[in-house]
CSV table of C-alpha atoms in Angstrom, one decimal:
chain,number,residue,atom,x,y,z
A,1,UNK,CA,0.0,0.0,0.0
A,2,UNK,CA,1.2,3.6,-1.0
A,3,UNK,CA,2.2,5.7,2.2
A,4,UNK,CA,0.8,8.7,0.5
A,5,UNK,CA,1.2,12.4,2.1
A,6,UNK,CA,-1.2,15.2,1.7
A,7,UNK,CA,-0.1,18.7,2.6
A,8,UNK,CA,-2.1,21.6,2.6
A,9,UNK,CA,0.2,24.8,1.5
A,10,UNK,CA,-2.4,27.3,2.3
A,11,UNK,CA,-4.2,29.7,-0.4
A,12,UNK,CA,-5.9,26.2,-2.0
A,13,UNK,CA,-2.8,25.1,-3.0
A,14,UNK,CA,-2.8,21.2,-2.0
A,15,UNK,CA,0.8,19.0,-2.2
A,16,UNK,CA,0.2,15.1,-2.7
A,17,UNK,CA,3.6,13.1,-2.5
A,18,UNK,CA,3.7,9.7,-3.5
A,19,UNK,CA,7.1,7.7,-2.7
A,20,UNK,CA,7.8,4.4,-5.0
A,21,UNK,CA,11.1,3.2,-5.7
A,22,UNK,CA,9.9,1.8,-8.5
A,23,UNK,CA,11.1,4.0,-11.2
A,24,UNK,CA,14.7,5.7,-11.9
A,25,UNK,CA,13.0,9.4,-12.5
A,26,UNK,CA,10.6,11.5,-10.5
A,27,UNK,CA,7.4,13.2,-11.9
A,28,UNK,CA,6.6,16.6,-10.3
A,29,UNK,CA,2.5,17.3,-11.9
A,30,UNK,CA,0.5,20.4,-11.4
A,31,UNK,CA,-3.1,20.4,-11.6
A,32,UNK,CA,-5.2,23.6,-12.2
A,33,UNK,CA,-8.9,23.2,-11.8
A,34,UNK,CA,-11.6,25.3,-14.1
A,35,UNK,CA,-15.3,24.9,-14.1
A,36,UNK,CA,-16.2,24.1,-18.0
A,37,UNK,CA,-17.4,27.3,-19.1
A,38,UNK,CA,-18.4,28.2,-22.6
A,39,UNK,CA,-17.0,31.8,-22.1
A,40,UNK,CA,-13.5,30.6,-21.3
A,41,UNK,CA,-13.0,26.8,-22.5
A,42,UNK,CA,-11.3,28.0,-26.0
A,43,UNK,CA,-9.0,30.4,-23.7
A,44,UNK,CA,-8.0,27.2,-21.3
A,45,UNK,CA,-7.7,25.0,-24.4
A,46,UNK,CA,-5.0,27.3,-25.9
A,47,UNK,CA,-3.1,28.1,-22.7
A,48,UNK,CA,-1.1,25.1,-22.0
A,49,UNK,CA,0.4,25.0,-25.7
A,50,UNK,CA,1.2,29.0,-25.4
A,51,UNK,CA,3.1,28.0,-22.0
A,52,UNK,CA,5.1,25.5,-23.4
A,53,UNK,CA,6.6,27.3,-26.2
A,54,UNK,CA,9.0,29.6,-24.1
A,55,UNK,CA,8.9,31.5,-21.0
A,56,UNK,CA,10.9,34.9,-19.8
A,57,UNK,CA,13.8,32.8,-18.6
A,58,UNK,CA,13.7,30.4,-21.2
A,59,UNK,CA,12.3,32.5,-24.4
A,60,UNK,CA,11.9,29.7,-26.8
A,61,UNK,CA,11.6,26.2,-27.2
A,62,UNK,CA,15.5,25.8,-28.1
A,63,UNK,CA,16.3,27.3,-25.1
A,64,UNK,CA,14.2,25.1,-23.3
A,65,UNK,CA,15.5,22.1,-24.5
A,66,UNK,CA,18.8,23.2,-23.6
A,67,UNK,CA,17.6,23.6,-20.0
A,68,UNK,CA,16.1,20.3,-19.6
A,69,UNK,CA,19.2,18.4,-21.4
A,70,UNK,CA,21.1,20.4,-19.1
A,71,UNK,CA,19.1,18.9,-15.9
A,72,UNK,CA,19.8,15.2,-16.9
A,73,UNK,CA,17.3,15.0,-19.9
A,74,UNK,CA,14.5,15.7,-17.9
A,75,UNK,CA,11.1,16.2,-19.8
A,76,UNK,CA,8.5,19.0,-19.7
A,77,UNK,CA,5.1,18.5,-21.2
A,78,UNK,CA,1.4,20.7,-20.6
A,79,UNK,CA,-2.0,19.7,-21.4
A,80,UNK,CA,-5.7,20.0,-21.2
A,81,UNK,CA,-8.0,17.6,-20.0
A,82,UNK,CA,-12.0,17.5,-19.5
A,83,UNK,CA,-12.5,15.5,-15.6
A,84,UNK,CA,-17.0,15.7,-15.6
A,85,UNK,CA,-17.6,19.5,-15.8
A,86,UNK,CA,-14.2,20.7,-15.3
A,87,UNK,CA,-11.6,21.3,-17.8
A,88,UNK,CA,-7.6,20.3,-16.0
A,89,UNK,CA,-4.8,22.4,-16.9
A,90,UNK,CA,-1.7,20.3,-16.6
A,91,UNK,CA,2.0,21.2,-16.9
A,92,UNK,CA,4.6,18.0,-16.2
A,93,UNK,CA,8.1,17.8,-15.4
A,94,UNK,CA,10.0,14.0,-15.2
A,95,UNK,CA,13.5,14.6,-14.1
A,96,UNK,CA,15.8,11.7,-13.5
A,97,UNK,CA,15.4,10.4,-9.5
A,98,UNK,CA,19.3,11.8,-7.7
A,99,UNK,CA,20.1,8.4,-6.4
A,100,UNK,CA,21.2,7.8,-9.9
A,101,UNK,CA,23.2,11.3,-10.0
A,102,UNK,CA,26.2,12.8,-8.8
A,103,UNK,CA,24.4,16.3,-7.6
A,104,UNK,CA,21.1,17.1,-6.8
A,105,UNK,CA,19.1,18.8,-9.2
A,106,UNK,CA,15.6,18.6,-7.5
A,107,UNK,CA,15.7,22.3,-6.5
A,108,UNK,CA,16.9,23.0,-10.2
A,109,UNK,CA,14.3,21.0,-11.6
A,110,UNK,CA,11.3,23.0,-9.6
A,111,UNK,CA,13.0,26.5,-10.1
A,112,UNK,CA,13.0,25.9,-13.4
A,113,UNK,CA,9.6,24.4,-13.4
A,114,UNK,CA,8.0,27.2,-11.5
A,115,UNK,CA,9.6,30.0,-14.6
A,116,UNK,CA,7.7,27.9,-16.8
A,117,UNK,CA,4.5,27.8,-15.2
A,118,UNK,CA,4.3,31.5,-13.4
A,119,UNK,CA,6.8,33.6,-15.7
A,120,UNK,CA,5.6,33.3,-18.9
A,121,UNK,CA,7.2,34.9,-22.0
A,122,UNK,CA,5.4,37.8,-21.5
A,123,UNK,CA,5.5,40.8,-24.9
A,124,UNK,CA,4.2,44.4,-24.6
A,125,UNK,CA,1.1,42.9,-21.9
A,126,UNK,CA,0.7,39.9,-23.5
A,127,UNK,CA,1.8,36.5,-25.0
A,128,UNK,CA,4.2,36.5,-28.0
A,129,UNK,CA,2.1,36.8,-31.1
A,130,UNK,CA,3.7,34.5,-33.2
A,131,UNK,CA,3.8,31.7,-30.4
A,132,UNK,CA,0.0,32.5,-30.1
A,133,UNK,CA,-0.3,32.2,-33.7
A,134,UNK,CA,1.2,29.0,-33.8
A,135,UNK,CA,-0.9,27.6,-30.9
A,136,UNK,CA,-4.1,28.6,-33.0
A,137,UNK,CA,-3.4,26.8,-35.8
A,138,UNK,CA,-2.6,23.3,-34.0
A,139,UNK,CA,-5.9,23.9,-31.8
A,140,UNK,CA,-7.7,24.1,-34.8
A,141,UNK,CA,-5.9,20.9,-36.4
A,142,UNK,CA,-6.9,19.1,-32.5
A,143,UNK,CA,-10.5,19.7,-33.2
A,144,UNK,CA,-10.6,19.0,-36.8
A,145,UNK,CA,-8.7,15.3,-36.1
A,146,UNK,CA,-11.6,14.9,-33.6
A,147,UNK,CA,-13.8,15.5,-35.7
A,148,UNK,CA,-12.3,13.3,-38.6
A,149,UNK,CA,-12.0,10.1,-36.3
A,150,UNK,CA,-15.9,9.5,-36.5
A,151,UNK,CA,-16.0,6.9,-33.2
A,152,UNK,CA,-14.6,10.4,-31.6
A,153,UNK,CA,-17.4,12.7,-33.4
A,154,UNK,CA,-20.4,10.2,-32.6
A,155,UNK,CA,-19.1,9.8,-29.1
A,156,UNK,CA,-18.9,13.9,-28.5
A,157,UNK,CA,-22.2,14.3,-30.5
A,158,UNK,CA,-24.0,11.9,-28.8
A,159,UNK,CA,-23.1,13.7,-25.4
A,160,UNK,CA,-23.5,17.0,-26.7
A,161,UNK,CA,-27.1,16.1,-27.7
A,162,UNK,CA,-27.6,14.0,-24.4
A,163,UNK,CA,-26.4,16.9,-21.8
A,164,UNK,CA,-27.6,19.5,-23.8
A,165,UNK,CA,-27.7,22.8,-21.5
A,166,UNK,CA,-25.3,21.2,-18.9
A,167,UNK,CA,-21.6,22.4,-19.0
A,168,UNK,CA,-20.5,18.7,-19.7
A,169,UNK,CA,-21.8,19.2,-23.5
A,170,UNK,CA,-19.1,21.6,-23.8
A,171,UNK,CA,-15.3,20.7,-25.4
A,172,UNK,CA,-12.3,20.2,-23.3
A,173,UNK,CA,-10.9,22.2,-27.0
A,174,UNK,CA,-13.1,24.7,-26.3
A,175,UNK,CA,-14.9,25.6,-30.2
A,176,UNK,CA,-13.0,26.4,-33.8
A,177,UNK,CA,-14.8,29.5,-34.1
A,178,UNK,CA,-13.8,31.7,-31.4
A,179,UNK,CA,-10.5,31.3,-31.8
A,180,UNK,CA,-9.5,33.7,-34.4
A,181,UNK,CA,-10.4,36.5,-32.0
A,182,UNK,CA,-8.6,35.7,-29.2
A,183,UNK,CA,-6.1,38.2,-28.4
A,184,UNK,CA,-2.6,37.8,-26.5
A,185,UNK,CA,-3.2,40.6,-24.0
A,186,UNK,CA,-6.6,38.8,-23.8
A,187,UNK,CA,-5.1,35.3,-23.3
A,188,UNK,CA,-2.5,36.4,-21.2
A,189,UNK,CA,-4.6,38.3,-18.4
A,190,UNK,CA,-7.1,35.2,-18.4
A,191,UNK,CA,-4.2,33.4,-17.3
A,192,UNK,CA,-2.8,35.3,-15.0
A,193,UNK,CA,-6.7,35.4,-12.9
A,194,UNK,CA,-6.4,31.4,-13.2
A,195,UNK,CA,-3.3,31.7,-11.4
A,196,UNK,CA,-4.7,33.3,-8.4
A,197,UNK,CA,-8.2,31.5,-8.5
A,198,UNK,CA,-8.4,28.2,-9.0
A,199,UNK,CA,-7.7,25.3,-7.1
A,200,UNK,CA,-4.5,24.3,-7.6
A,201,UNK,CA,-2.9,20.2,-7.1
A,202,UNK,CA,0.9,19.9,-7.0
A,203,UNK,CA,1.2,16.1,-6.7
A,204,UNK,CA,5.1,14.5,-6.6
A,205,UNK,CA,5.7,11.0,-7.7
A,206,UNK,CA,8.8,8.9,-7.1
A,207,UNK,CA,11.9,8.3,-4.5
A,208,UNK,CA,12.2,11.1,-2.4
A,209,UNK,CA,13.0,12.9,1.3
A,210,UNK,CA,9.5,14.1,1.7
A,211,UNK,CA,10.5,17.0,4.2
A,212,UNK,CA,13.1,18.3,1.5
A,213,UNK,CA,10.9,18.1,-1.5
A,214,UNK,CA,8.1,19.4,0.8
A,215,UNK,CA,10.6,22.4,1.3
A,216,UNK,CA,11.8,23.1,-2.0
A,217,UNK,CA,8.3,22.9,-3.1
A,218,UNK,CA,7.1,25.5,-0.8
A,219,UNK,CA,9.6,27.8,-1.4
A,220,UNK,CA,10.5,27.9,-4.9
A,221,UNK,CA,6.7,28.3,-6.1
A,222,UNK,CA,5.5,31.4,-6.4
A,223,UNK,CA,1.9,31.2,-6.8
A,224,UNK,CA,0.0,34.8,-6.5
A,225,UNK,CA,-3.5,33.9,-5.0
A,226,UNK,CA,-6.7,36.3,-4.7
A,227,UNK,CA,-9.6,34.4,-3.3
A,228,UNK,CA,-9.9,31.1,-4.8
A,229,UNK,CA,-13.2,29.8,-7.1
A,230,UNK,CA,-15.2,27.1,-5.5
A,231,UNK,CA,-16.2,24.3,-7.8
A,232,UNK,CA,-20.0,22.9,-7.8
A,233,UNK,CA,-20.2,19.2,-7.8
A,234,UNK,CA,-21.5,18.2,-11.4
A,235,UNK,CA,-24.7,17.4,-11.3
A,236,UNK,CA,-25.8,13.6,-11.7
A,237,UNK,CA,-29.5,12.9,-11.5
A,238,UNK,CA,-31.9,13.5,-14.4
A,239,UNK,CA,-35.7,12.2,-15.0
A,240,UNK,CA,-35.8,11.0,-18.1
A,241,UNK,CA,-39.7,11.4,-20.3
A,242,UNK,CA,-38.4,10.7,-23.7
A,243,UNK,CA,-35.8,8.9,-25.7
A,244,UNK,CA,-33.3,11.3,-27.6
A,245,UNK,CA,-33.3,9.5,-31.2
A,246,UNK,CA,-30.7,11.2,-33.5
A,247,UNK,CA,-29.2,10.0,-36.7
A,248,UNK,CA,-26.7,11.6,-39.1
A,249,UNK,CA,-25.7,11.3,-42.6
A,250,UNK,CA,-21.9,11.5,-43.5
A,251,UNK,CA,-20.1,9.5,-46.3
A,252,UNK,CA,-18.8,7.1,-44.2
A,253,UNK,CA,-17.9,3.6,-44.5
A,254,UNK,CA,-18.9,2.3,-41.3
A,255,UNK,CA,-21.7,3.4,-39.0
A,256,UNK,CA,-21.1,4.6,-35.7
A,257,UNK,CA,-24.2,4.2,-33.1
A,258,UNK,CA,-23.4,5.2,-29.8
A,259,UNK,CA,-25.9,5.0,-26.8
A,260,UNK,CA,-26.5,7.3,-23.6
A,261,UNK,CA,-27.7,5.9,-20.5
A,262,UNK,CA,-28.2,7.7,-17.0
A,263,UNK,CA,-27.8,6.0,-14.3
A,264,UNK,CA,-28.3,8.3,-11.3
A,265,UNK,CA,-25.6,6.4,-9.3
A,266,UNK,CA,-23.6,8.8,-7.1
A,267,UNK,CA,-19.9,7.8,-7.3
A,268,UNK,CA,-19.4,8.5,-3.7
A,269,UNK,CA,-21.7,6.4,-2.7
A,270,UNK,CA,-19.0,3.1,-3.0
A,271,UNK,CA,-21.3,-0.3,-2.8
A,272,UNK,CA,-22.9,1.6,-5.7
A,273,UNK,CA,-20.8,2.9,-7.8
A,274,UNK,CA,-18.5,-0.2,-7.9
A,275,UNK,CA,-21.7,-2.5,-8.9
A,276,UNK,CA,-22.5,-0.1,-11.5
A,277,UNK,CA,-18.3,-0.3,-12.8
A,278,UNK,CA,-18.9,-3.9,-12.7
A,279,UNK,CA,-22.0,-4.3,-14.4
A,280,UNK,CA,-20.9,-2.2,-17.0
A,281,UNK,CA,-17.7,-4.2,-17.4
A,282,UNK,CA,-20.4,-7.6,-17.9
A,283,UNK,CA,-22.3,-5.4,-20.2
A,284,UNK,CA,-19.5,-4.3,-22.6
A,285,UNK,CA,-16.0,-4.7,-21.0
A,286,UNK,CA,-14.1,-7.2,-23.2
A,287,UNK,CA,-14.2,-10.5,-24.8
A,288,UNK,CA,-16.6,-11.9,-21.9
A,289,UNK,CA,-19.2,-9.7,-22.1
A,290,UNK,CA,-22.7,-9.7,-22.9
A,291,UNK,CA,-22.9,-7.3,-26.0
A,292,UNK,CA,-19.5,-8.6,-27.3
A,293,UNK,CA,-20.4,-12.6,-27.3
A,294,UNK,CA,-24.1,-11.7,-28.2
A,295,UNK,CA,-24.1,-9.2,-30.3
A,296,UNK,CA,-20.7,-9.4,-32.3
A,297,UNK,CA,-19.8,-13.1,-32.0
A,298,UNK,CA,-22.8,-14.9,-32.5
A,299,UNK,CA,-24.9,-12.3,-34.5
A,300,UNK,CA,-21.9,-10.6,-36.2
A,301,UNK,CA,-23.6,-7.5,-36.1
A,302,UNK,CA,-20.5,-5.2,-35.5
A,303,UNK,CA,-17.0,-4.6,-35.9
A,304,UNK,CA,-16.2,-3.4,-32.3
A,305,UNK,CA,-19.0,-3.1,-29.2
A,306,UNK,CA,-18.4,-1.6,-25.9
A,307,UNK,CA,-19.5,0.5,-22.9
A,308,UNK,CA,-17.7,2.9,-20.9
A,309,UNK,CA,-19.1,5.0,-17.9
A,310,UNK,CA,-18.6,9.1,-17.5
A,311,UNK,CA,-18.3,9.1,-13.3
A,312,UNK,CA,-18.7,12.1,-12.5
A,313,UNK,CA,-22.2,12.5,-14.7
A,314,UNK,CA,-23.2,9.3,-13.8
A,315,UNK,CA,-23.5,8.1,-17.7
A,316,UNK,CA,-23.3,5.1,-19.1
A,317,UNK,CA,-22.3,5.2,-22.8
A,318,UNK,CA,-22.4,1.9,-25.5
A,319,UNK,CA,-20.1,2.8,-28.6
A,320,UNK,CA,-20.3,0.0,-31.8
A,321,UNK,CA,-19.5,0.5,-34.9
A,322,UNK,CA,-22.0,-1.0,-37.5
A,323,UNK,CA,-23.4,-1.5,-41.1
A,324,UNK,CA,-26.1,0.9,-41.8
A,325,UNK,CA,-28.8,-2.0,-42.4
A,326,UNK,CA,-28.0,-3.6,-38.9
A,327,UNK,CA,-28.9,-0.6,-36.3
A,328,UNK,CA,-32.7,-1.2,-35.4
A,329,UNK,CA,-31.5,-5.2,-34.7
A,330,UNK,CA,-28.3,-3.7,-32.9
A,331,UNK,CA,-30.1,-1.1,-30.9
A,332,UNK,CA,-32.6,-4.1,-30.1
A,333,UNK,CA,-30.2,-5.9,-28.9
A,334,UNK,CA,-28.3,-3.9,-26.8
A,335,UNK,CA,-31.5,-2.8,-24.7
A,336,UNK,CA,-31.9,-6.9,-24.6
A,337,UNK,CA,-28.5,-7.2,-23.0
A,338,UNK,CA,-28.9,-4.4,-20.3
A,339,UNK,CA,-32.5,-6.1,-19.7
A,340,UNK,CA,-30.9,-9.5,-19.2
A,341,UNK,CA,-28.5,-7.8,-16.4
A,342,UNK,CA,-31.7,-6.3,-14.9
A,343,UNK,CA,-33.1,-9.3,-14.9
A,344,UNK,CA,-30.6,-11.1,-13.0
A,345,UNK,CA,-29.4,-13.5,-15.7
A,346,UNK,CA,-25.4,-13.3,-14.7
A,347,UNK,CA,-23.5,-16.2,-15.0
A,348,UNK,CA,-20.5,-16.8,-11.9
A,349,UNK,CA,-18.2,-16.5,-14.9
A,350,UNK,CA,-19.5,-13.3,-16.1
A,351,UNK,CA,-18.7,-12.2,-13.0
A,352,UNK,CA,-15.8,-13.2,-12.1
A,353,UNK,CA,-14.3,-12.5,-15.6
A,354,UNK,CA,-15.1,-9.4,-15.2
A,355,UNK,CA,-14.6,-8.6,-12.1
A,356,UNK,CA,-10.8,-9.9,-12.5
A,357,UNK,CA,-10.5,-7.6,-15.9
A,358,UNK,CA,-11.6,-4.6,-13.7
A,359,UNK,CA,-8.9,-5.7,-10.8
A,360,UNK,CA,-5.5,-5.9,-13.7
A,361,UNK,CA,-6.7,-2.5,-15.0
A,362,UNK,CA,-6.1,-1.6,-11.4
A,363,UNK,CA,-3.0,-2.6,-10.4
A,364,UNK,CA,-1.3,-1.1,-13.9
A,365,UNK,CA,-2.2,1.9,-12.7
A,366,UNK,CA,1.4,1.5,-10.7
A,367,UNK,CA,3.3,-0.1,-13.8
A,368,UNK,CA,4.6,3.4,-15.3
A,369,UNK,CA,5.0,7.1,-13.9
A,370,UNK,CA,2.2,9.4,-13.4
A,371,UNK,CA,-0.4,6.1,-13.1
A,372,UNK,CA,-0.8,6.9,-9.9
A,373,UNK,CA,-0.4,10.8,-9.8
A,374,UNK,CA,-3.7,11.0,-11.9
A,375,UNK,CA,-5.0,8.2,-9.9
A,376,UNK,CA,-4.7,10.8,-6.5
A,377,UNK,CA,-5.5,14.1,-8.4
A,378,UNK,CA,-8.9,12.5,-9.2
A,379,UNK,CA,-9.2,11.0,-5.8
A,380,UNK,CA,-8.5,14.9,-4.5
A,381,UNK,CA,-10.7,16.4,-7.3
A,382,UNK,CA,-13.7,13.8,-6.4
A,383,UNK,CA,-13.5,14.9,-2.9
A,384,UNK,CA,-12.6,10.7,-2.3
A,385,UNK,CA,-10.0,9.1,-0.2
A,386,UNK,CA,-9.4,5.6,-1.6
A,387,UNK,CA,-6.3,4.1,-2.2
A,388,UNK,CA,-6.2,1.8,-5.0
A,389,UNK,CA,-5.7,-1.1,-3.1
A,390,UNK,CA,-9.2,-0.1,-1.1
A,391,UNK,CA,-10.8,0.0,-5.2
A,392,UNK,CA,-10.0,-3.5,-6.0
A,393,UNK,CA,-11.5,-4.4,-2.3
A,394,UNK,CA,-14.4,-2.4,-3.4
A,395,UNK,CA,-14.5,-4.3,-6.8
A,396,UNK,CA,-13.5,-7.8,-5.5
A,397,UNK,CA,-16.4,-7.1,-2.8
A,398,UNK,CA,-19.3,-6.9,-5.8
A,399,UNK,CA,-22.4,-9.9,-5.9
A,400,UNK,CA,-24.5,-10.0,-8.2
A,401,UNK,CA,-27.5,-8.8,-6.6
A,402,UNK,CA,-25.5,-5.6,-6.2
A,403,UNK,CA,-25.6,-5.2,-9.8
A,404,UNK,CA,-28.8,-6.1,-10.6
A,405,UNK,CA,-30.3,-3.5,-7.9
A,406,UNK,CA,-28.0,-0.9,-10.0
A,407,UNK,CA,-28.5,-1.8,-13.3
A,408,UNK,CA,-32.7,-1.2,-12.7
A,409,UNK,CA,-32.1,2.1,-12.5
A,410,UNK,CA,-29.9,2.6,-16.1
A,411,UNK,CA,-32.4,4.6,-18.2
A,412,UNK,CA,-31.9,5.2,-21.8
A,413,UNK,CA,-31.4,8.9,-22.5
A,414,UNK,CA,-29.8,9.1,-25.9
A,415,UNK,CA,-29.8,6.9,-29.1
A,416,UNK,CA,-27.2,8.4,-31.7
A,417,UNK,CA,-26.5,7.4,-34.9
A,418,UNK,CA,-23.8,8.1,-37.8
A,419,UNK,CA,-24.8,6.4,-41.1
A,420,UNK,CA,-23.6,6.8,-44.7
């Protein structure tokens, strides 16, 4: 079990280490929280690319790499994520672990991390224009290959359709058409207010003193707080009158029919929420599930069949990918599957298959750096303590009566379809 610290540095600024000897580097993540928000979810989306190309210490990204080769090879990387309703600024930095070094360089690595994250290249008020420039371009290439991988497309459409009116319909890319007009002065101040107002995770991965790395932490960031945003929990319960039936024509080889259930199953509530994992994982979680034996063995209906669960919205998604003449028999049979679930009719090996599938996706979770720094941050961000050792309990724990009381409440909110 993971002997995991949590340290509050004040100003909602929260420090997570993790010690494992298991790897030769350490990972130092940061985690900025924003609520999805149509006003500011392009901005956010942008942001972490613009950081990475150069800050006022390090003014480009040749100077960068200099840096970083000259601290061992280490690695810097920034991203954008979408966790429920909240899009996750994240900047990265894997440095090699000093055991394996003559000198330290922690204190290097995190002064060096902190002028890429709070000094940013900064030009008459605002980010350099042709860095910005850049950044705008290969956003608009991000959404456009979303768009152009059509299991992607049907996936975001069907939610967009399905959550319609709730923040989660909105783009961790933010949209194509308001990008244009964002300004550096604009972008720059916007990042400057998330600085100081959103929650912030600094979570450090790998073999360490914690009291030095606790120190050096605390004393070479230089975060400049104002009062710090609170975050609503997402909400996860909706009544569902009628089925959302939506088809689309593209040319397309292959049809794409994804389907949106709600399940109304609060992921803090454990017993719960790990029945509702595993019947999902008997529904559509491999080779021994329901819809892949039923549906694309024996009727050979599709090409690939599965289900996935959104946590935090409490959603249950089935994706397939299908010939145009076989969607009425394969949206048939899907509700057939869930209905068998419901119905009780589990066999021990269901079960056990896939409660044993869930388990290994577990424990890899520890087989490469930053498994279980995202593991924690979403812990933190869910406002849930378990350890992952205290997940596979949770999972191993599951009967099947726990999934069938879970599984009567899986509605059908969305039926969407991408034909040729």
């Amino acid at each position: 079990m993971e002997n995991i610290k949590k340290i509050n540095l004040g100003n909602n600024i929260n420090l997570t280490l993790i010690p494992t000897s298991k790897f030769k580097s350490n990972l130092v993540s940061i985690y900025i929280q924003r609520l999805l928000d149509k006003g500011e979810a392009t901005k956010n989306a942008l942001i972490p690319a613009v950081i990475s190309n150069g800050c006022e210490k390090y003014p480009s990204r040749k100077e960068i790499s200099r840096e970083l080769d000259y601290l061992y090879g280490s690695s810097f990387g920034a991203d954008i994520t979408k966790r429920g309703e909240r899009q996750v600024i994240s900047f990265k930095i894997i440095s090699t672990n000093e055991k394996y070094l003559d000198e330290n360089i922690f204190k290097d690595v995190i002064e060096f991390f902190n002028e890429m994250v709070n000094n940013p290249l900064v030009i008459d008020g605002g980010f350099k224009e042709e860095y910005l420039k850049i950044e705008k371009e290969n956003l608009k290439s991000r959404i456009q290959a979303k768009i152009n991988d059509k299991r992607s497309y049907a996936h975001d459409k069907c939610f967009k359709a399905m959550c319609e009116g709730e923040r989660y319909s909105i783009s961790e890319y933010g949209y194509e058409d308001e990008i244009d007009a964002i300004t550096s002065k604009e972008l720059y101040e916007h990042y400057m207010n998330i600085l100081k107002t959103s929650p912030i995770d600094i979570v450090v991965e790998g073999n360490f003193e914690e009291d030095e790395v606790k120190n050096i932490i605390s004393k070479n960031f230089e975060f400049d707080r104002a009062a710090v945003i609170d975050i609503p929990r997402e909400k996860y319960t909706k009544n569902i009158e009628n089925v959302k039936v939506i088809e689309e024509k593209m040319d397309i080889a292959q049809g794409k029919l994804v389907m949106g259930y709600r399940t109304n199953i609060d992921y803090m509530d454990t017993k719960k929420y790990y029945a509702l994992v595993v019947a999902s994982n008997v529904l559509g979680g491999g080779p021994h599930s329901k819809m892949f034996v039923n549906i694309r063995e024996k009727e050979s209906l599709c090409y690939y069949i599965f289900s996935s669960i959104e946590k935090y919205k409490a959603i249950l998604f089935v994706s397939s990918g299908i010939e145009t003449q076989n969607y009425e028999k394969t949206v048939d049979l899907v509700k057939k599957q869930l209905e068998s679930i419901q119905a009780g009719d589990i066999s021990s090996e269901e079960l056990e298959n896939s409660k044993v599938g869930l388990i290994n996706s577990m424990k890899t979770i520890k087989d490469s750096i930053g498994g279980l720094s995202d593991f924690y941050f979403a812990q933190a961000m869910g406002k849930t303590n378990s350890t992952v050792e205290e997940i596979i309990d949770n999972i191993a724990n599951v009967k099947k009566e726990d999934i069938v009381e879970v599984s009567k409440g899986i509605v059908l909110d969305t039926v969407y379809f991408l034909r040729n």
